[in-house]
mmCIF file of C-alpha atoms in Angstrom:
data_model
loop_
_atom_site.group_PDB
_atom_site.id
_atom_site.type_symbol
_atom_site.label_atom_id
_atom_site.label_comp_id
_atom_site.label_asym_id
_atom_site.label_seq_id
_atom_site.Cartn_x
_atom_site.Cartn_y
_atom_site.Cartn_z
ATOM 1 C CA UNK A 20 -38.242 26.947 65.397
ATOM 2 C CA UNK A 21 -39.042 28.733 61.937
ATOM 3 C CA UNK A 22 -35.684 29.317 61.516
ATOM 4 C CA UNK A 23 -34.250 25.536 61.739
ATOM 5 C CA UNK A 24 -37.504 24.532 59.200
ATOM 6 C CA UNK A 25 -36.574 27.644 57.551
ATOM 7 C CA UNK A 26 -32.636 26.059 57.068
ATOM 8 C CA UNK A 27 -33.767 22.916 56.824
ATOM 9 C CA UNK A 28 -36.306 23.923 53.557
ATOM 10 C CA UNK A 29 -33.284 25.463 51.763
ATOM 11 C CA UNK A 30 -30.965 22.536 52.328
ATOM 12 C CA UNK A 31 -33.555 19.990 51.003
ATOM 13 C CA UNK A 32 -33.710 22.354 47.906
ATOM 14 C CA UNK A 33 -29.993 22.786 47.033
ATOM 15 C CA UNK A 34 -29.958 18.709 47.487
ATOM 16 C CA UNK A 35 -32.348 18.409 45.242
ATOM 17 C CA UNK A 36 -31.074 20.709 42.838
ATOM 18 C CA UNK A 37 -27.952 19.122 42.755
ATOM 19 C CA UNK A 38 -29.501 15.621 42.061
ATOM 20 C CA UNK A 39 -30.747 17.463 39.106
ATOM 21 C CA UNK A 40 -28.368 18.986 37.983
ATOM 22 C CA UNK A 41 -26.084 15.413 37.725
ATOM 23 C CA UNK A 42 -29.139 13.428 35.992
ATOM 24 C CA UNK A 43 -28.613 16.118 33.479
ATOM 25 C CA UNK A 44 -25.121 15.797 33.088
ATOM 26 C CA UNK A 45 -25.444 12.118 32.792
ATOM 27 C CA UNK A 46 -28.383 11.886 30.463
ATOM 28 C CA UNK A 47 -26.233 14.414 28.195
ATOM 29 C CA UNK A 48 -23.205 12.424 28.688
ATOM 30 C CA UNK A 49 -24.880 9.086 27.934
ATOM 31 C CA UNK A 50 -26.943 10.726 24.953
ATOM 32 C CA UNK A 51 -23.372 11.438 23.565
ATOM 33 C CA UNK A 52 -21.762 7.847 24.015
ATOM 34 C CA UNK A 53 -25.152 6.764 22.006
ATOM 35 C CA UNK A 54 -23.982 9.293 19.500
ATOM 36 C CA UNK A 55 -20.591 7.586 19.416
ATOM 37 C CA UNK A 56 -21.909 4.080 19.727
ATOM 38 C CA UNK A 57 -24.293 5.059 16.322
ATOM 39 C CA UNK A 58 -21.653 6.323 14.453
ATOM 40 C CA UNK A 59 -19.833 3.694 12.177
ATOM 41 C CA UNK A 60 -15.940 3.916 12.136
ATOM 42 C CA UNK A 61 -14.039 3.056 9.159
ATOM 43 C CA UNK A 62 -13.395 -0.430 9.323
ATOM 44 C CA UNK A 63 -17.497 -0.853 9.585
ATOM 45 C CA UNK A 64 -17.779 1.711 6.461
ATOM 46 C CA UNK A 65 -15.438 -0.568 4.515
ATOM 47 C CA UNK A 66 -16.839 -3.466 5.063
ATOM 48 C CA UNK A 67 -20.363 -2.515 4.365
ATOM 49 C CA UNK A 68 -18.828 -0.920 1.163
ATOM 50 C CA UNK A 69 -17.001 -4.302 0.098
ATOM 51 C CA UNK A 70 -13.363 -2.921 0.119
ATOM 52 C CA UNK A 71 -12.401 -6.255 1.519
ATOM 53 C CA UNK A 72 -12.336 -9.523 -0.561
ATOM 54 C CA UNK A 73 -9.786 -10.833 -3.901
ATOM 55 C CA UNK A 74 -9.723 -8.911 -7.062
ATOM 56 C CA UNK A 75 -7.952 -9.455 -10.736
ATOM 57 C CA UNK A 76 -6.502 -6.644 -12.389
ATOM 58 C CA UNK A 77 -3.822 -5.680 -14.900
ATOM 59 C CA UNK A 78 -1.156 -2.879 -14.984
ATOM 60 C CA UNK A 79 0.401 -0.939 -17.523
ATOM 61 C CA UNK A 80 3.875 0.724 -17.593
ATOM 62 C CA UNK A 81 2.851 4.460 -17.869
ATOM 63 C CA UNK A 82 6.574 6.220 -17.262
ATOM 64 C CA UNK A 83 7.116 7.785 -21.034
ATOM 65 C CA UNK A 84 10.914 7.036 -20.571
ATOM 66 C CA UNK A 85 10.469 3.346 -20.684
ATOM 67 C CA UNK A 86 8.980 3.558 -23.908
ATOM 68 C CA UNK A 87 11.020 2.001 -27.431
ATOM 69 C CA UNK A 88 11.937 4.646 -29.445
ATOM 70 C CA UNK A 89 9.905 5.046 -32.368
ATOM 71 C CA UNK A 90 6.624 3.503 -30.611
ATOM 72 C CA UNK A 91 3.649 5.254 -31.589
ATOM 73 C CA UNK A 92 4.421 5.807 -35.207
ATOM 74 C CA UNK A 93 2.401 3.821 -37.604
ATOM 75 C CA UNK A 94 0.469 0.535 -36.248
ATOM 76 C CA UNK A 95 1.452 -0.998 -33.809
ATOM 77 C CA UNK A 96 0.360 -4.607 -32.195
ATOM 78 C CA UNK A 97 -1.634 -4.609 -29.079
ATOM 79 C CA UNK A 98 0.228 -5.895 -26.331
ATOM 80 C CA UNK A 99 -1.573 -8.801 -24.305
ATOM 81 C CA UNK A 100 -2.339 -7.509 -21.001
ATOM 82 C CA UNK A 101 -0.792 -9.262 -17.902
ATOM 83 C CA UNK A 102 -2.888 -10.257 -14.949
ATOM 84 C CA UNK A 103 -2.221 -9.547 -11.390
ATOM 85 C CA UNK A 104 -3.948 -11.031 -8.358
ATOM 86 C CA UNK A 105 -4.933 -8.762 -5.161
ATOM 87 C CA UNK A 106 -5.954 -10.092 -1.630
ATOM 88 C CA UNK A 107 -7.326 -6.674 0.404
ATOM 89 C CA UNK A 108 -7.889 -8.128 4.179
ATOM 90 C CA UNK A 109 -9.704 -6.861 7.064
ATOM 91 C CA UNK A 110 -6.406 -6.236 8.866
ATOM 92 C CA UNK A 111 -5.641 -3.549 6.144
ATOM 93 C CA UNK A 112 -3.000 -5.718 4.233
ATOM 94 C CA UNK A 113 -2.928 -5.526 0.525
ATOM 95 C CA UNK A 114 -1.577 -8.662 -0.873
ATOM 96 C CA UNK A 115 -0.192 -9.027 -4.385
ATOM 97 C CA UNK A 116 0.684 -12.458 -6.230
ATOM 98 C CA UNK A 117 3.665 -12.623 -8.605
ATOM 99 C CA UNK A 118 4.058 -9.004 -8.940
ATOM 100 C CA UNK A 119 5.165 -7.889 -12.306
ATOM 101 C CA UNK A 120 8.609 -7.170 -12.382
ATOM 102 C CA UNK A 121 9.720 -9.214 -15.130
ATOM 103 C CA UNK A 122 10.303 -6.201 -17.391
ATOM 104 C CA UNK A 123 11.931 -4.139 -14.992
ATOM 105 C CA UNK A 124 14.454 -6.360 -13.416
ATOM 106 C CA UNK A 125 15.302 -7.518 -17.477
ATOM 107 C CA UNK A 126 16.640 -3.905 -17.848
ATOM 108 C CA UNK A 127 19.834 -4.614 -15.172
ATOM 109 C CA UNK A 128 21.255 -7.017 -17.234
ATOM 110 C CA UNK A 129 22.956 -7.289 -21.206
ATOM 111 C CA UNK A 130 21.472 -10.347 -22.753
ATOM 112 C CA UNK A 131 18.517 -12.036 -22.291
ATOM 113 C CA UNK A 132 19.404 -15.129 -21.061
ATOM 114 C CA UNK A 133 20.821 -13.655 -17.936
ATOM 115 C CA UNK A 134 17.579 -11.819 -16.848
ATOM 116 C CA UNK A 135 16.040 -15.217 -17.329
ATOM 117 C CA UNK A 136 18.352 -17.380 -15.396
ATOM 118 C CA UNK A 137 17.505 -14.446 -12.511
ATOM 119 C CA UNK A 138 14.035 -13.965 -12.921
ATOM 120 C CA UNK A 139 13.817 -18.377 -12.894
ATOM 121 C CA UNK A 140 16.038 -18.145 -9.752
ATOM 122 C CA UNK A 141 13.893 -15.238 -7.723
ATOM 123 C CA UNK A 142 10.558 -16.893 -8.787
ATOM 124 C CA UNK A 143 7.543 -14.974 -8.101
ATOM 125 C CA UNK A 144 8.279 -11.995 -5.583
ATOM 126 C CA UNK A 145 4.460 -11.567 -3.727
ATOM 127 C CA UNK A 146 4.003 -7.906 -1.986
ATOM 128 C CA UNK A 147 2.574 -6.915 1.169
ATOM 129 C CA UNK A 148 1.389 -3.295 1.979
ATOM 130 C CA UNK A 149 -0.996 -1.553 4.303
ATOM 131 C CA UNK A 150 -3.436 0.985 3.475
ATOM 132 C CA UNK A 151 -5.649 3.572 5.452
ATOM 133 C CA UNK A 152 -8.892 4.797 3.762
ATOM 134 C CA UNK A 153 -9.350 8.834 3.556
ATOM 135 C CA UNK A 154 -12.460 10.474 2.008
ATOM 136 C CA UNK A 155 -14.851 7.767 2.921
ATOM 137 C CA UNK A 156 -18.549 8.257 0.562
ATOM 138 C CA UNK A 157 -20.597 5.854 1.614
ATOM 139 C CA UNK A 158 -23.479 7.421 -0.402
ATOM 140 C CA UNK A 159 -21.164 7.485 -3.529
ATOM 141 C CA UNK A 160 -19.547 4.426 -2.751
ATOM 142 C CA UNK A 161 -16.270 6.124 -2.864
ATOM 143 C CA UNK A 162 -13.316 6.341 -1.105
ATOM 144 C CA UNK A 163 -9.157 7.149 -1.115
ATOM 145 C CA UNK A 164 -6.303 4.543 0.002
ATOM 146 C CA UNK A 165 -3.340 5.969 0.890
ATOM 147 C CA UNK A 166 -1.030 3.061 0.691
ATOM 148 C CA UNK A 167 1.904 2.264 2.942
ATOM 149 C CA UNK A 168 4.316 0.141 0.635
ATOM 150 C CA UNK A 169 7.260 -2.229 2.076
ATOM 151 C CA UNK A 170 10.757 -2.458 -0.282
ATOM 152 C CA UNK A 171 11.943 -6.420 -0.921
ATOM 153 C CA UNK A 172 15.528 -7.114 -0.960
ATOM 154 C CA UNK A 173 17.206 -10.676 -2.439
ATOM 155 C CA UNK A 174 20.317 -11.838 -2.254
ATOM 156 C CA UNK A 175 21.006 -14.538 -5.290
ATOM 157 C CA UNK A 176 23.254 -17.409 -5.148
ATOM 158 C CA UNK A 177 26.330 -15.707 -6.822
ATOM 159 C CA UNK A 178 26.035 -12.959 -3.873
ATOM 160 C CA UNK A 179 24.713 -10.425 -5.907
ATOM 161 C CA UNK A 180 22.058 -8.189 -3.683
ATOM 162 C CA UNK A 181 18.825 -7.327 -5.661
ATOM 163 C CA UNK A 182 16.730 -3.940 -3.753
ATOM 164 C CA UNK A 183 13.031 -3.250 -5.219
ATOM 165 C CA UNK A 184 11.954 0.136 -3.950
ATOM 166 C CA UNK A 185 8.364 0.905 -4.246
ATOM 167 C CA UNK A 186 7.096 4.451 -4.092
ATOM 168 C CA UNK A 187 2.873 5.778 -4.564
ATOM 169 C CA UNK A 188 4.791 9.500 -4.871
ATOM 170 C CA UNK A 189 2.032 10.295 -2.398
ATOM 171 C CA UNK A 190 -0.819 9.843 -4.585
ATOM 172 C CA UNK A 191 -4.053 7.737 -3.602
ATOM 173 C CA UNK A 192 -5.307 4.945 -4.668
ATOM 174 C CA UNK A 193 -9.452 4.703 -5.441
ATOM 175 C CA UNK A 194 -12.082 2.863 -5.190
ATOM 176 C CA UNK A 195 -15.195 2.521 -6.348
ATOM 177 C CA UNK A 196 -18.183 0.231 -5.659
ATOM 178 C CA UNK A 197 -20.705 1.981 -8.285
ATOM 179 C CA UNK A 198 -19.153 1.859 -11.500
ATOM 180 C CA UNK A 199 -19.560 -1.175 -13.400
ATOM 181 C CA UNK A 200 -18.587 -3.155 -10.326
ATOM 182 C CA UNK A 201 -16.114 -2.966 -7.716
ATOM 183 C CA UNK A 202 -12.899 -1.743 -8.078
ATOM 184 C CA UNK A 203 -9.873 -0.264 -7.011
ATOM 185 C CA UNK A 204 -7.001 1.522 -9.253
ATOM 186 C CA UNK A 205 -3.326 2.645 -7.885
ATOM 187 C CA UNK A 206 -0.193 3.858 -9.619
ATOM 188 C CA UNK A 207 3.188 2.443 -8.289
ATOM 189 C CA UNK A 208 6.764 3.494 -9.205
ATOM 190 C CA UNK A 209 9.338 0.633 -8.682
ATOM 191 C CA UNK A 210 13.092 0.796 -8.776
ATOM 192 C CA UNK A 211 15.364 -2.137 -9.013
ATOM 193 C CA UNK A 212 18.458 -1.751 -7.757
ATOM 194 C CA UNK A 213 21.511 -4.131 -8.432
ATOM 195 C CA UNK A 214 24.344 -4.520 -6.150
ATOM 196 C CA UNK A 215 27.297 -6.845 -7.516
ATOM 197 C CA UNK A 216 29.286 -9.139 -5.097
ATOM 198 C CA UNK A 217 32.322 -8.065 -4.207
ATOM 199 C CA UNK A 218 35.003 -10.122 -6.506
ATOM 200 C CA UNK A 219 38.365 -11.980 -5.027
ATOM 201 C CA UNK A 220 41.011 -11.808 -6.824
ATOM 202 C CA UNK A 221 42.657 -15.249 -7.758
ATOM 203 C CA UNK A 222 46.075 -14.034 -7.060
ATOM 204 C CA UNK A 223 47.077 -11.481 -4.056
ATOM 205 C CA UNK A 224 47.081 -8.201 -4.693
ATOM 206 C CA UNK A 225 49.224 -5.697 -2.941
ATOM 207 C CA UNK A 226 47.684 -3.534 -0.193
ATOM 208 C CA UNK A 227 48.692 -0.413 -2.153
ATOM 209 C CA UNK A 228 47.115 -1.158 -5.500
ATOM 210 C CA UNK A 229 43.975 -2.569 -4.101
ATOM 211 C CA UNK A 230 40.636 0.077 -4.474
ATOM 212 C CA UNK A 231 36.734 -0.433 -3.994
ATOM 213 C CA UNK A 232 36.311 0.102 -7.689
ATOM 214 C CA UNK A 233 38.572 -2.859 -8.796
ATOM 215 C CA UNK A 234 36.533 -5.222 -5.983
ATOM 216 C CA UNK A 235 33.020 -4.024 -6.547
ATOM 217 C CA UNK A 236 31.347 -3.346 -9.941
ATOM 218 C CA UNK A 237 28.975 -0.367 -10.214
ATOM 219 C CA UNK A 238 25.283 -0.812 -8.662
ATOM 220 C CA UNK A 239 22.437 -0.851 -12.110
ATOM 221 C CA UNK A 240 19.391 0.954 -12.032
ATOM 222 C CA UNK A 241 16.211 0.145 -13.871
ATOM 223 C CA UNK A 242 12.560 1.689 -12.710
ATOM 224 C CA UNK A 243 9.056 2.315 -14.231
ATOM 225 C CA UNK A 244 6.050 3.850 -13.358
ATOM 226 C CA UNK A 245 3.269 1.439 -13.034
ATOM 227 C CA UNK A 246 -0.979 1.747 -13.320
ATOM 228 C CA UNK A 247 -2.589 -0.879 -11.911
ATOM 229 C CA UNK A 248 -6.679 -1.333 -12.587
ATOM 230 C CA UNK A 249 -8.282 -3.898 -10.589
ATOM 231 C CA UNK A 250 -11.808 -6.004 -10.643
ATOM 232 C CA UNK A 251 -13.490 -7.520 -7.433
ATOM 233 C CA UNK A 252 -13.938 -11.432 -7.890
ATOM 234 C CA UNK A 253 -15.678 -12.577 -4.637
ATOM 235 C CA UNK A 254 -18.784 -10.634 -2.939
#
């Protein structure tokens, strides 16, 4: 009889110890989800930050090579900055209106008033890229975007193929909500790449004496390096 109540002690006890040991487990496991549940992730950081919302900025061309010869010697005029809306939404799109490419895209052709009838018939070319944060300071109201950019491609009415290759070169963009306001700053290279329609020749030509190079002109380059400082507009 003391042997059963004996058993039957020790079984009660290992139950019991069991039931404790899983309230443990469970307290530690929900203590952790609280943990996770506390902890803000990014999108939270960025909003409470005020990375989101529409900005106004300007760029400047910053690759040396695209510079006139001569510049820098003496006075010279000020040129008037050109201004450059930004949309950055809560989906991680950045937005750009009528990105500058004026100057660039000028470069692929001889006279002027073929870059204008060009630039007239592209219009403005708006960009869309995506950006992840890195190095998120809340306290310093700092952080990094690495920015994913997207390449454009138009084809004009006389066939020609225009290709605008964007390129961050792996550096990140910034932003800051402390100094002077918010902003965010980014340096873009761009290349503009022209591709000429093939041309048909008014009279047959003989299989033999055909070649690419008579039926296709060579594809232009221009490019530039590009610093772009932006200002928020809306809280």
């Amino acid at each position: 009889m003391k042997m059963n109540i004996l058993k039957s002690t020790q079984k009660t006890l290992f139950a019991v110890a069991l039931m404790s040991l899983s309230l443990v487990g469970f307290t530690s496991c929900s203590d952790d989800d609280d943990d996770n549940n506390d902890k803000p992730n990014n999108e939270q950081l960025e909003s409470e930050m005020g990375v989101f919302g529409s900005y106004k900025g300007t760029y400047e061309i910053i690759d040396p090579a695209t510079k006139a010869e001569g510049e820098g010697e003496g006075e010279t005029e000020e040129p008037q900055p050109t201004y450059v809306n930004m949309v950055v939404e809560l989906n991680h799109d950045i937005k750009m209106e009528a990105y500058p490419l004026n100057e660039v895209i000028a470069d692929l052709y001889e006279t002027e008033d073929e870059a204008n009838a060009v630039l007239e018939e592209l219009g403005d070319i708006n960009t869309e890229f995506k950006f992840e944060s890195k190095d998120i300071n809340k306290e310093e109201g700092t952080l990094s975007l690495e920015i994913d950019t997207k390449d454009i491609e138009k084809t004009l009415k006389n066939g020609d193929i225009i290709k605008i290759d964007f390129d961050t070169n792996d550096q990140l963009g910034k932003f800051n909500n402390k100094d002077e306001g918010t902003k965010i700053a980014f340096n873009l290279d761009v290349k503009v790449e022209l591709f000429k329609a093939a041309v048909t020749p008014e009279e047959p030509v003989e299989p033999e004496t055909t070649t690419r190079e008579s039926e296709v002109e060579s594809t232009k380059t221009a490019q530039a390096s590009q610093s772009f400082t932006f200002n928020k507009v809306t809280k």
